[in-house]
CSV table of C-alpha atoms in Angstrom, one decimal:
chain,number,residue,atom,x,y,z
A,1,UNK,CA,0.1,0.1,-0.1
A,2,UNK,CA,2.8,2.4,1.0
A,3,UNK,CA,4.5,1.5,-2.4
A,4,UNK,CA,1.3,2.5,-4.5
A,5,UNK,CA,1.0,5.8,-2.3
A,6,UNK,CA,4.6,6.5,-3.2
A,7,UNK,CA,4.3,5.8,-6.8
A,8,UNK,CA,1.4,8.0,-7.1
A,9,UNK,CA,3.2,10.9,-5.4
A,10,UNK,CA,6.3,10.4,-7.9
A,11,UNK,CA,3.7,11.0,-11.0
A,12,UNK,CA,4.3,14.5,-12.6
A,13,UNK,CA,1.2,16.7,-11.8
A,14,UNK,CA,-0.9,17.9,-14.7
A,15,UNK,CA,-0.5,21.6,-14.9
A,16,UNK,CA,-2.4,24.4,-17.2
A,17,UNK,CA,-1.7,27.5,-18.7
A,18,UNK,CA,-3.6,30.0,-16.2
A,19,UNK,CA,-3.4,27.6,-13.4
A,20,UNK,CA,-5.7,24.9,-11.8
A,21,UNK,CA,-9.0,26.8,-12.5
A,22,UNK,CA,-8.4,26.3,-16.4
A,23,UNK,CA,-9.1,22.6,-15.7
A,24,UNK,CA,-12.9,23.7,-15.8
A,25,UNK,CA,-12.8,25.2,-19.4
A,26,UNK,CA,-12.7,21.6,-21.2
A,27,UNK,CA,-16.1,20.8,-19.1
A,28,UNK,CA,-17.4,24.2,-20.2
A,29,UNK,CA,-16.9,23.8,-23.8
A,30,UNK,CA,-18.7,20.4,-23.5
A,31,UNK,CA,-21.4,21.5,-21.5
A,32,UNK,CA,-22.2,24.5,-23.9
A,33,UNK,CA,-22.2,22.2,-26.8
A,34,UNK,CA,-24.7,19.8,-25.1
A,35,UNK,CA,-26.8,22.4,-24.3
A,36,UNK,CA,-26.6,23.7,-27.8
A,37,UNK,CA,-27.8,20.1,-28.8
A,38,UNK,CA,-30.7,20.5,-26.4
A,39,UNK,CA,-31.9,23.7,-27.8
A,40,UNK,CA,-31.7,22.5,-31.4
A,41,UNK,CA,-33.8,19.2,-30.3
A,42,UNK,CA,-30.8,16.9,-30.9
A,43,UNK,CA,-29.4,15.9,-27.7
A,44,UNK,CA,-28.7,12.3,-28.2
A,45,UNK,CA,-25.9,10.5,-26.5
A,46,UNK,CA,-24.4,10.1,-29.7
A,47,UNK,CA,-24.4,13.6,-30.8
A,48,UNK,CA,-22.7,14.2,-27.4
A,49,UNK,CA,-19.6,12.5,-28.7
A,50,UNK,CA,-18.2,15.4,-30.7
A,51,UNK,CA,-18.9,17.9,-28.0
A,52,UNK,CA,-16.7,15.9,-25.4
A,53,UNK,CA,-14.1,15.3,-27.9
A,54,UNK,CA,-14.1,19.3,-28.5
A,55,UNK,CA,-13.4,19.6,-24.8
A,56,UNK,CA,-10.6,17.1,-24.5
A,57,UNK,CA,-9.0,18.8,-27.4
A,58,UNK,CA,-9.3,22.1,-25.8
A,59,UNK,CA,-8.0,20.6,-22.5
A,60,UNK,CA,-4.9,19.2,-24.7
A,61,UNK,CA,-4.1,22.8,-26.1
A,62,UNK,CA,-4.3,24.3,-22.5
A,63,UNK,CA,-2.0,21.7,-20.8
A,64,UNK,CA,1.6,22.7,-20.4
A,65,UNK,CA,2.8,18.8,-20.7
A,66,UNK,CA,0.8,17.3,-23.4
A,67,UNK,CA,2.1,13.9,-22.4
A,68,UNK,CA,1.2,14.1,-19.1
A,69,UNK,CA,-2.4,15.1,-20.1
A,70,UNK,CA,-2.9,12.2,-22.4
A,71,UNK,CA,-1.6,10.1,-19.4
A,72,UNK,CA,-4.3,11.5,-17.3
A,73,UNK,CA,-7.1,10.7,-19.8
A,74,UNK,CA,-5.9,7.2,-20.2
A,75,UNK,CA,-5.9,6.8,-16.4
A,76,UNK,CA,-9.3,7.9,-16.1
A,77,UNK,CA,-10.5,5.6,-18.9
A,78,UNK,CA,-8.9,2.5,-17.3
A,79,UNK,CA,-10.6,2.8,-14.0
A,80,UNK,CA,-12.3,-0.4,-12.7
A,81,UNK,CA,-15.5,1.7,-12.1
A,82,UNK,CA,-15.9,2.2,-15.7
A,83,UNK,CA,-15.2,-1.6,-16.6
A,84,UNK,CA,-18.0,-2.5,-14.2
A,85,UNK,CA,-20.5,0.0,-15.8
A,86,UNK,CA,-19.9,-0.8,-19.0
A,87,UNK,CA,-20.3,-4.6,-18.4
A,88,UNK,CA,-23.6,-3.8,-16.6
A,89,UNK,CA,-25.0,-1.5,-19.3
A,90,UNK,CA,-24.4,-4.0,-22.1
A,91,UNK,CA,-26.0,-6.8,-20.0
A,92,UNK,CA,-28.8,-4.6,-19.3
A,93,UNK,CA,-29.1,-3.8,-23.0
A,94,UNK,CA,-29.6,-7.5,-23.7
A,95,UNK,CA,-32.3,-7.7,-21.0
A,96,UNK,CA,-34.1,-4.6,-22.3
A,97,UNK,CA,-34.1,-6.1,-25.9
A,98,UNK,CA,-35.3,-9.6,-24.8
A,99,UNK,CA,-38.2,-7.9,-22.6
A,100,UNK,CA,-39.2,-6.1,-25.8
A,101,UNK,CA,-39.1,-8.9,-28.2
A,102,UNK,CA,-41.2,-11.0,-25.6
A,103,UNK,CA,-44.0,-8.5,-25.6
A,104,UNK,CA,-43.7,-7.6,-21.9
A,105,UNK,CA,-44.8,-4.2,-22.6
A,106,UNK,CA,-48.0,-5.2,-24.4
A,107,UNK,CA,-48.9,-7.5,-21.5
A,108,UNK,CA,-48.6,-4.8,-19.0
A,109,UNK,CA,-50.4,-2.1,-21.3
A,110,UNK,CA,-53.4,-4.9,-21.3
A,111,UNK,CA,-53.3,-5.0,-17.7
A,112,UNK,CA,-53.5,-1.1,-17.1
A,113,UNK,CA,-56.0,-0.7,-19.7
A,114,UNK,CA,-58.3,-3.6,-18.3
A,115,UNK,CA,-58.0,-1.7,-14.9
A,116,UNK,CA,-59.0,1.6,-16.3
A,117,UNK,CA,-56.4,3.6,-14.8
A,118,UNK,CA,-56.5,7.2,-15.9
A,119,UNK,CA,-53.1,8.2,-18.0
A,120,UNK,CA,-52.9,11.4,-16.2
A,121,UNK,CA,-51.9,9.8,-13.1
A,122,UNK,CA,-49.4,7.4,-14.4
A,123,UNK,CA,-46.3,9.5,-14.0
A,124,UNK,CA,-47.3,9.6,-10.3
A,125,UNK,CA,-47.8,5.7,-10.2
A,126,UNK,CA,-44.2,5.4,-12.0
A,127,UNK,CA,-42.6,7.4,-9.2
A,128,UNK,CA,-44.1,5.5,-6.3
A,129,UNK,CA,-43.4,2.1,-7.8
A,130,UNK,CA,-39.5,3.2,-8.8
A,131,UNK,CA,-39.2,4.7,-5.5
A,132,UNK,CA,-39.9,1.2,-3.7
A,133,UNK,CA,-38.0,-0.6,-6.0
A,134,UNK,CA,-34.8,1.7,-5.2
A,135,UNK,CA,-35.6,1.3,-1.8
A,136,UNK,CA,-35.5,-2.3,-1.9
A,137,UNK,CA,-32.5,-2.5,-4.1
A,138,UNK,CA,-30.7,0.4,-2.9
A,139,UNK,CA,-29.1,1.3,-6.2
A,140,UNK,CA,-30.2,4.2,-8.8
A,141,UNK,CA,-28.4,2.4,-11.8
A,142,UNK,CA,-29.9,-0.9,-11.0
A,143,UNK,CA,-33.4,0.5,-10.7
A,144,UNK,CA,-33.0,2.5,-13.7
A,145,UNK,CA,-31.8,-0.7,-15.6
A,146,UNK,CA,-34.7,-2.7,-14.3
A,147,UNK,CA,-37.5,-0.1,-14.7
A,148,UNK,CA,-36.8,1.9,-17.9
A,149,UNK,CA,-37.5,-0.7,-20.6
A,150,UNK,CA,-40.7,-1.7,-18.9
A,151,UNK,CA,-42.6,1.2,-17.3
A,152,UNK,CA,-41.7,3.8,-19.9
A,153,UNK,CA,-43.1,2.0,-22.8
A,154,UNK,CA,-46.4,1.1,-20.9
A,155,UNK,CA,-46.9,4.7,-20.0
A,156,UNK,CA,-46.0,6.1,-23.6
A,157,UNK,CA,-48.2,3.5,-25.1
A,158,UNK,CA,-51.3,4.5,-23.0
A,159,UNK,CA,-50.5,8.2,-23.8
A,160,UNK,CA,-49.0,9.6,-20.8
A,161,UNK,CA,-46.1,12.6,-21.2
A,162,UNK,CA,-42.9,10.9,-22.0
A,163,UNK,CA,-41.2,13.6,-20.1
A,164,UNK,CA,-43.2,13.2,-17.2
A,165,UNK,CA,-42.6,9.4,-17.0
A,166,UNK,CA,-38.9,9.6,-17.7
A,167,UNK,CA,-38.4,12.2,-14.9
A,168,UNK,CA,-40.4,10.0,-12.5
A,169,UNK,CA,-38.3,6.9,-13.1
A,170,UNK,CA,-34.9,8.9,-12.9
A,171,UNK,CA,-36.2,10.7,-9.6
A,172,UNK,CA,-37.7,7.6,-8.1
A,173,UNK,CA,-34.5,5.7,-8.6
A,174,UNK,CA,-32.4,8.3,-6.4
A,175,UNK,CA,-35.1,8.0,-3.5
A,176,UNK,CA,-33.7,4.5,-2.6
A,177,UNK,CA,-30.1,5.7,-3.6
A,178,UNK,CA,-30.5,8.4,-0.7
A,179,UNK,CA,-32.4,6.5,1.8
A,180,UNK,CA,-31.7,2.6,1.5
A,181,UNK,CA,-29.5,1.5,4.4
A,182,UNK,CA,-27.9,-1.0,1.7
A,183,UNK,CA,-27.0,1.9,-0.8
A,184,UNK,CA,-23.4,2.4,-1.5
A,185,UNK,CA,-23.9,6.2,-1.0
A,186,UNK,CA,-25.7,5.6,2.3
A,187,UNK,CA,-22.8,3.5,3.5
A,188,UNK,CA,-20.1,6.0,2.2
A,189,UNK,CA,-21.9,9.0,3.9
A,190,UNK,CA,-21.8,7.1,7.3
A,191,UNK,CA,-18.3,5.5,7.4
A,192,UNK,CA,-16.5,8.7,5.9
A,193,UNK,CA,-18.0,10.8,8.8
A,194,UNK,CA,-17.1,8.3,11.3
A,195,UNK,CA,-20.8,7.4,12.4
A,196,UNK,CA,-23.2,4.3,12.0
A,197,UNK,CA,-25.6,3.8,9.0
A,198,UNK,CA,-28.8,3.9,11.3
A,199,UNK,CA,-28.1,7.2,12.6
A,200,UNK,CA,-27.5,8.8,9.2
A,201,UNK,CA,-30.7,7.1,7.9
A,202,UNK,CA,-32.9,8.1,10.6
A,203,UNK,CA,-31.7,11.6,10.7
A,204,UNK,CA,-32.2,12.2,6.8
A,205,UNK,CA,-35.6,11.0,6.8
A,206,UNK,CA,-37.0,14.4,7.3
A,207,UNK,CA,-35.2,16.0,4.5
A,208,UNK,CA,-36.5,13.1,2.0
A,209,UNK,CA,-39.8,13.8,3.4
A,210,UNK,CA,-39.9,17.4,2.5
A,211,UNK,CA,-38.5,16.7,-1.1
A,212,UNK,CA,-40.9,14.0,-1.5
A,213,UNK,CA,-44.1,16.1,-0.4
A,214,UNK,CA,-42.9,18.7,-3.0
A,215,UNK,CA,-42.5,15.9,-5.6
A,216,UNK,CA,-46.0,14.6,-4.9
A,217,UNK,CA,-47.6,18.0,-5.1
A,218,UNK,CA,-46.0,18.5,-8.7
A,219,UNK,CA,-47.2,15.2,-9.8
A,220,UNK,CA,-50.9,15.8,-8.5
A,221,UNK,CA,-50.7,19.3,-10.1
A,222,UNK,CA,-49.8,17.8,-13.5
A,223,UNK,CA,-52.4,15.0,-13.1
A,224,UNK,CA,-55.1,17.4,-12.2
A,225,UNK,CA,-54.5,19.8,-15.1
A,226,UNK,CA,-54.2,17.3,-17.5
A,227,UNK,CA,-57.1,14.9,-16.0
A,228,UNK,CA,-59.7,14.2,-18.9
A,229,UNK,CA,-61.4,11.6,-17.0
A,230,UNK,CA,-61.8,9.3,-19.8
A,231,UNK,CA,-60.4,5.7,-20.0
A,232,UNK,CA,-59.3,3.7,-23.1
A,233,UNK,CA,-60.8,0.3,-24.0
A,234,UNK,CA,-58.0,-2.3,-24.5
A,235,UNK,CA,-57.6,-3.3,-28.3
A,236,UNK,CA,-57.9,-7.0,-29.3
A,237,UNK,CA,-54.3,-7.4,-30.6
A,238,UNK,CA,-52.8,-7.0,-27.3
A,239,UNK,CA,-51.4,-10.2,-26.0
A,240,UNK,CA,-51.3,-10.9,-22.3
A,241,UNK,CA,-49.0,-13.8,-22.4
A,242,UNK,CA,-46.0,-11.5,-22.4
A,243,UNK,CA,-47.0,-10.8,-18.5
A,244,UNK,CA,-45.0,-13.8,-17.8
A,245,UNK,CA,-41.9,-12.1,-18.6
A,246,UNK,CA,-42.2,-9.8,-15.8
A,247,UNK,CA,-40.5,-12.6,-13.9
A,248,UNK,CA,-37.3,-11.6,-15.4
A,249,UNK,CA,-37.1,-8.0,-13.8
A,250,UNK,CA,-38.3,-9.5,-10.6
A,251,UNK,CA,-35.8,-12.1,-10.6
A,252,UNK,CA,-33.1,-9.4,-11.0
A,253,UNK,CA,-34.5,-7.2,-8.2
A,254,UNK,CA,-34.6,-10.4,-5.9
A,255,UNK,CA,-30.8,-11.2,-6.8
A,256,UNK,CA,-29.8,-7.7,-6.1
A,257,UNK,CA,-31.9,-7.5,-2.7
A,258,UNK,CA,-30.0,-10.7,-1.7
A,259,UNK,CA,-26.8,-9.1,-2.2
A,260,UNK,CA,-25.7,-10.3,-5.5
A,261,UNK,CA,-23.6,-8.0,-7.6
A,262,UNK,CA,-25.5,-6.1,-10.7
A,263,UNK,CA,-23.3,-7.8,-13.2
A,264,UNK,CA,-23.9,-11.2,-11.9
A,265,UNK,CA,-27.7,-10.9,-11.4
A,266,UNK,CA,-28.0,-9.6,-15.0
A,267,UNK,CA,-26.4,-12.6,-16.2
A,268,UNK,CA,-28.6,-14.9,-14.4
A,269,UNK,CA,-31.6,-13.0,-15.4
A,270,UNK,CA,-30.7,-12.7,-18.9
A,271,UNK,CA,-29.9,-16.6,-19.4
A,272,UNK,CA,-33.3,-17.4,-17.4
A,273,UNK,CA,-35.2,-14.9,-19.5
A,274,UNK,CA,-34.3,-16.3,-22.6
A,275,UNK,CA,-34.7,-19.8,-21.7
A,276,UNK,CA,-38.3,-18.8,-20.3
A,277,UNK,CA,-39.2,-16.9,-23.6
A,278,UNK,CA,-38.1,-19.8,-25.7
A,279,UNK,CA,-40.0,-22.2,-23.8
A,280,UNK,CA,-43.3,-20.1,-24.1
A,281,UNK,CA,-42.9,-19.4,-27.7
A,282,UNK,CA,-42.3,-15.8,-27.2
A,283,UNK,CA,-39.1,-15.7,-29.2
A,284,UNK,CA,-37.4,-18.2,-31.1
A,285,UNK,CA,-33.8,-19.1,-31.6
A,286,UNK,CA,-33.3,-16.8,-34.5
A,287,UNK,CA,-34.4,-14.0,-32.6
A,288,UNK,CA,-31.4,-14.3,-30.4
A,289,UNK,CA,-28.8,-14.3,-33.3
A,290,UNK,CA,-29.7,-13.5,-36.9
A,291,UNK,CA,-26.9,-13.3,-39.5
A,292,UNK,CA,-27.2,-12.1,-43.0
A,293,UNK,CA,-24.6,-13.7,-44.8
A,294,UNK,CA,-25.3,-11.7,-48.1
A,295,UNK,CA,-25.0,-8.3,-46.7
A,296,UNK,CA,-22.7,-9.4,-44.0
A,297,UNK,CA,-24.5,-8.1,-41.4
A,298,UNK,CA,-25.8,-9.5,-37.9
A,299,UNK,CA,-28.2,-8.7,-35.5
A,300,UNK,CA,-30.8,-10.3,-32.9
A,301,UNK,CA,-31.6,-9.6,-29.1
A,302,UNK,CA,-28.0,-9.9,-27.9
A,303,UNK,CA,-26.3,-7.9,-30.5
A,304,UNK,CA,-29.0,-5.2,-30.9
A,305,UNK,CA,-29.1,-5.1,-27.1
A,306,UNK,CA,-25.3,-4.4,-26.8
A,307,UNK,CA,-25.4,-1.9,-29.9
A,308,UNK,CA,-28.4,0.0,-28.0
A,309,UNK,CA,-26.0,1.1,-25.1
A,310,UNK,CA,-23.0,2.1,-27.4
A,311,UNK,CA,-24.1,5.8,-27.1
A,312,UNK,CA,-24.2,6.3,-23.7
A,313,UNK,CA,-21.0,4.0,-23.1
A,314,UNK,CA,-18.6,5.9,-25.5
A,315,UNK,CA,-19.7,9.1,-24.1
A,316,UNK,CA,-18.9,7.8,-20.5
A,317,UNK,CA,-15.5,6.6,-21.7
A,318,UNK,CA,-14.7,10.1,-22.8
A,319,UNK,CA,-16.1,11.5,-19.6
A,320,UNK,CA,-14.0,9.4,-17.4
A,321,UNK,CA,-11.1,10.5,-19.4
A,322,UNK,CA,-11.8,14.0,-18.5
A,323,UNK,CA,-12.3,13.2,-15.0
A,324,UNK,CA,-8.9,11.7,-14.9
A,325,UNK,CA,-7.5,15.0,-15.8
A,326,UNK,CA,-9.3,16.7,-12.7
A,327,UNK,CA,-7.5,14.1,-10.7
A,328,UNK,CA,-4.2,14.3,-12.1
A,329,UNK,CA,-4.2,18.2,-12.0
A,330,UNK,CA,-5.2,18.2,-8.3
A,331,UNK,CA,-8.3,20.2,-9.1
A,332,UNK,CA,-10.2,19.0,-5.6
A,333,UNK,CA,-7.2,19.9,-3.6
A,334,UNK,CA,-7.2,23.5,-5.0
A,335,UNK,CA,-11.1,23.4,-4.6
A,336,UNK,CA,-10.8,22.4,-1.0
A,337,UNK,CA,-8.3,24.7,-0.3
A,338,UNK,CA,-10.4,28.0,-1.4
A,339,UNK,CA,-13.6,26.8,0.1
A,340,UNK,CA,-11.9,26.2,3.5
A,341,UNK,CA,-11.1,30.0,3.6
A,342,UNK,CA,-14.8,31.0,2.9
A,343,UNK,CA,-16.1,28.7,5.9
A,344,UNK,CA,-16.1,30.9,8.9
A,345,UNK,CA,-19.4,30.1,10.8
A,346,UNK,CA,-21.5,26.9,11.1
A,347,UNK,CA,-23.8,28.3,8.2
A,348,UNK,CA,-21.0,29.2,6.0
A,349,UNK,CA,-19.2,25.8,6.4
A,350,UNK,CA,-22.5,24.0,5.6
A,351,UNK,CA,-23.4,26.0,2.8
A,352,UNK,CA,-19.6,25.3,1.4
A,353,UNK,CA,-20.0,21.8,2.0
A,354,UNK,CA,-23.2,21.7,-0.1
A,355,UNK,CA,-22.0,23.8,-3.0
A,356,UNK,CA,-18.6,22.2,-3.3
A,357,UNK,CA,-20.6,18.8,-3.2
A,358,UNK,CA,-22.9,19.9,-5.9
A,359,UNK,CA,-20.3,21.2,-7.8
A,360,UNK,CA,-18.1,18.3,-7.9
A,361,UNK,CA,-20.7,16.0,-8.6
A,362,UNK,CA,-21.6,18.0,-11.5
A,363,UNK,CA,-18.1,17.8,-12.8
A,364,UNK,CA,-17.8,14.1,-12.3
A,365,UNK,CA,-21.4,12.7,-12.4
A,366,UNK,CA,-20.2,10.1,-10.1
A,367,UNK,CA,-22.0,10.1,-6.8
A,368,UNK,CA,-20.0,7.4,-4.7
A,369,UNK,CA,-16.5,8.1,-6.2
A,370,UNK,CA,-17.2,11.9,-5.4
A,371,UNK,CA,-18.1,11.1,-1.9
A,372,UNK,CA,-15.1,9.1,-1.2
A,373,UNK,CA,-13.1,12.0,-2.8
A,374,UNK,CA,-14.9,14.7,-0.5
A,375,UNK,CA,-15.5,12.5,2.6
A,376,UNK,CA,-12.3,13.7,4.6
A,377,UNK,CA,-12.6,17.4,3.6
A,378,UNK,CA,-16.2,17.3,4.8
A,379,UNK,CA,-15.5,15.7,8.0
A,380,UNK,CA,-12.8,18.0,9.1
A,381,UNK,CA,-14.6,21.3,7.9
A,382,UNK,CA,-17.8,20.0,9.5
A,383,UNK,CA,-15.9,19.0,12.7
A,384,UNK,CA,-14.2,22.6,13.1
A,385,UNK,CA,-17.8,23.8,13.8
A,386,UNK,CA,-18.9,20.8,16.0
A,387,UNK,CA,-21.4,19.8,13.2
A,388,UNK,CA,-22.4,16.2,14.2
A,389,UNK,CA,-21.2,13.2,12.0
A,390,UNK,CA,-24.7,12.1,10.7
A,391,UNK,CA,-25.5,15.8,9.5
A,392,UNK,CA,-22.4,16.1,7.5
A,393,UNK,CA,-23.1,12.7,5.9
A,394,UNK,CA,-26.5,13.8,5.2
A,395,UNK,CA,-25.4,17.0,3.3
A,396,UNK,CA,-22.7,15.0,1.3
A,397,UNK,CA,-25.2,12.2,0.3
A,398,UNK,CA,-28.1,14.2,-0.5
A,399,UNK,CA,-26.0,16.5,-2.8
A,400,UNK,CA,-24.4,13.5,-4.3
A,401,UNK,CA,-27.8,11.7,-5.1
A,402,UNK,CA,-29.5,14.6,-6.3
A,403,UNK,CA,-27.8,16.8,-9.0
A,404,UNK,CA,-26.6,14.1,-11.0
A,405,UNK,CA,-30.3,13.2,-11.6
A,406,UNK,CA,-31.0,16.1,-13.9
A,407,UNK,CA,-27.8,16.9,-15.5
A,408,UNK,CA,-28.2,16.3,-19.4
A,409,UNK,CA,-24.8,14.6,-19.4
A,410,UNK,CA,-25.1,12.5,-16.6
A,411,UNK,CA,-25.2,8.8,-16.8
A,412,UNK,CA,-28.3,8.6,-14.5
A,413,UNK,CA,-30.0,10.5,-17.5
A,414,UNK,CA,-28.4,8.9,-20.5
A,415,UNK,CA,-29.2,5.3,-19.4
A,416,UNK,CA,-33.1,5.5,-19.7
A,417,UNK,CA,-32.6,7.6,-22.9
A,418,UNK,CA,-30.6,4.7,-24.3
A,419,UNK,CA,-33.1,2.1,-23.6
A,420,UNK,CA,-36.5,4.2,-24.7
A,421,UNK,CA,-35.1,7.2,-26.7
A,422,UNK,CA,-35.9,5.6,-30.0
A,423,UNK,CA,-39.5,4.9,-29.6
A,424,UNK,CA,-40.8,8.4,-29.0
A,425,UNK,CA,-42.3,10.6,-31.9
A,426,UNK,CA,-40.0,13.6,-31.6
A,427,UNK,CA,-42.4,15.7,-34.0
A,428,UNK,CA,-45.0,15.3,-31.3
A,429,UNK,CA,-42.7,15.4,-28.2
A,430,UNK,CA,-39.7,18.0,-29.4
A,431,UNK,CA,-38.5,18.4,-25.8
A,432,UNK,CA,-37.9,14.7,-25.2
A,433,UNK,CA,-34.1,14.9,-25.0
A,434,UNK,CA,-31.8,14.9,-21.9
A,435,UNK,CA,-31.9,18.7,-21.8
A,436,UNK,CA,-35.6,18.6,-22.0
A,437,UNK,CA,-36.2,16.3,-19.2
A,438,UNK,CA,-34.1,18.2,-16.7
A,439,UNK,CA,-36.8,20.2,-15.4
A,440,UNK,CA,-39.2,17.3,-14.6
A,441,UNK,CA,-36.9,15.3,-12.4
A,442,UNK,CA,-39.0,16.8,-9.5
A,443,UNK,CA,-37.6,14.8,-6.7
A,444,UNK,CA,-34.0,15.3,-7.5
A,445,UNK,CA,-34.5,19.1,-7.9
A,446,UNK,CA,-36.5,19.3,-4.7
A,447,UNK,CA,-33.5,17.6,-2.8
A,448,UNK,CA,-31.0,20.1,-4.1
A,449,UNK,CA,-33.4,22.9,-3.0
A,450,UNK,CA,-34.2,21.3,0.4
A,451,UNK,CA,-30.3,20.8,1.2
A,452,UNK,CA,-29.7,24.4,0.1
A,453,UNK,CA,-32.2,25.9,2.6
A,454,UNK,CA,-31.5,23.5,5.2
A,455,UNK,CA,-27.6,24.7,5.2
A,456,UNK,CA,-28.8,28.2,5.0
A,457,UNK,CA,-31.6,28.1,7.6
A,458,UNK,CA,-30.1,25.6,9.9
A,459,UNK,CA,-32.9,23.2,9.5
A,460,UNK,CA,-31.7,19.5,10.9
A,461,UNK,CA,-28.2,21.3,12.1
A,462,UNK,CA,-27.0,19.3,15.3
A,463,UNK,CA,-24.0,19.8,17.1
A,464,UNK,CA,-21.6,17.5,18.9
A,465,UNK,CA,-21.3,17.5,22.6
A,466,UNK,CA,-17.7,18.6,24.2
A,467,UNK,CA,-17.0,14.9,24.9
A,468,UNK,CA,-18.1,13.9,21.2
A,469,UNK,CA,-15.9,16.8,19.6
A,470,UNK,CA,-12.6,15.9,21.7
A,471,UNK,CA,-13.1,12.3,20.9
A,472,UNK,CA,-13.2,13.0,17.3
A,473,UNK,CA,-10.4,15.4,17.5
A,474,UNK,CA,-8.1,12.7,18.7
A,475,UNK,CA,-9.5,10.5,16.0
A,476,UNK,CA,-8.8,12.8,13.3
A,477,UNK,CA,-5.4,14.2,14.4
A,478,UNK,CA,-3.8,11.5,16.2
A,479,UNK,CA,-3.3,10.6,19.9
A,480,UNK,CA,0.1,12.0,20.1
A,481,UNK,CA,-1.5,15.5,19.5
A,482,UNK,CA,-4.3,15.0,22.1
A,483,UNK,CA,-3.4,17.8,24.3
A,484,UNK,CA,-2.4,20.4,21.9
A,485,UNK,CA,-5.0,19.9,19.4
A,486,UNK,CA,-7.9,20.2,21.7
A,487,UNK,CA,-6.9,23.2,23.3
A,488,UNK,CA,-6.4,24.6,19.9
A,489,UNK,CA,-9.6,23.5,18.6
A,490,UNK,CA,-11.5,24.8,21.6
A,491,UNK,CA,-9.7,28.1,21.4
A,492,UNK,CA,-10.6,28.6,17.8
A,493,UNK,CA,-14.4,27.6,18.2
A,494,UNK,CA,-16.8,30.0,19.3
A,495,UNK,CA,-19.1,28.9,21.9
A,496,UNK,CA,-22.7,27.7,21.0
A,497,UNK,CA,-24.3,31.0,22.4
A,498,UNK,CA,-22.0,33.0,20.2
A,499,UNK,CA,-22.9,30.9,17.1
A,500,UNK,CA,-26.6,31.1,17.9
A,501,UNK,CA,-26.1,35.0,17.9
A,502,UNK,CA,-24.3,34.9,14.6
A,503,UNK,CA,-27.0,32.8,12.9
A,504,UNK,CA,-29.9,34.5,14.2
A,505,UNK,CA,-28.5,38.2,13.5
A,506,UNK,CA,-27.6,37.1,10.0
A,507,UNK,CA,-24.0,38.2,10.4
A,508,UNK,CA,-21.6,36.1,8.2
């Protein structure tokens, strides 16, 4: 471990003309390009490739050492996390294609029409179902993979607004990512701040409740204003036999709930799903692999499923390369140093934590790795003002599981579009793009608002006792510095009464 650390320290730092802040320019170039695509109605994952490549090229021009810049790109691309994501997405693409060919969506449409469910309330139903699933699995990506290719086509064929449906799927997926005790973000938020999972989960319920209430109000409003009161008679050609294939995503969710890795669960679900569909006659062997020897082309469930995820996969490869330049350029160290100078009161400290967490997540679009990177910074800054570990963990977690839900270049947004983007009539729904859906991910937007207001007003803020504070001081700075560090920290921190006066008077 020590050899690895020394090897990292010996690597030449990536430097830019103009200093560390110039690292943001390539990201700005990419973001402006994506916004332009969104405004022009062409914000497709494949269309993002030229924009992010342009950003990478601009970064190359601004880098002082071109060789180090390229090395940083490669380091980002060769990360283990990227390999896992790509493998999971390709497996998920196969499952989505299988369920489509086996007519599961038609079976579900038949059920909803038989029940007489009003289309106007469908987005709210989707949000609630997705929230329950994500709470059970603890993973936003796993929920998006399981739900997107099923619930979206059902709602769209019923006539519901596609933007509201996909916004409900994304928002609901992040409910569990933030609240579930088994979520990786929940685990990181607890252990990075030196506390337990039960404390962070119990204390964050109030924030989720407020965000959830705002979300429900939004969906009820859209349902009432769009309510026509009519129902649709199910057409005769809908085949309910495809309903049997619901067992495949249910198996996937069960395996993840039992602790299986997402990739392992997808492999089991795909194999069993193919065998089930073959046995019922919903697909044939030719549906799995089709080869046209005359035109030298191939297709089928497996090939088409993988190819359907190529757009988001290639974009993510480039994005991880750009994130590698942030790491090699020590951008996070620079950002932490600047942010620490602004935090002079508990309110400013919490606002700094929230803004830095939102900003870095907007750059990386990767919640868990970002939380790992920021964990020590958040802990030390919050400790300085006696902010409790669970409060610090909640600020970090909520910011990391919210903003990435509505950024148009975020993987969380691109995944459902990779599954369902091609089935929507763009002439009837020109705003159905990753940019157009951003304002309709109500839960994630509400959570950002709640955390900003919580940091500013002090809603939910708790302080450590002197004993807890002194114990964490020793844990952070070492037992050999026990006497000096405790005295130093006690001299620097204001008394609780002085803090209260600062907060209530508004003096920063």
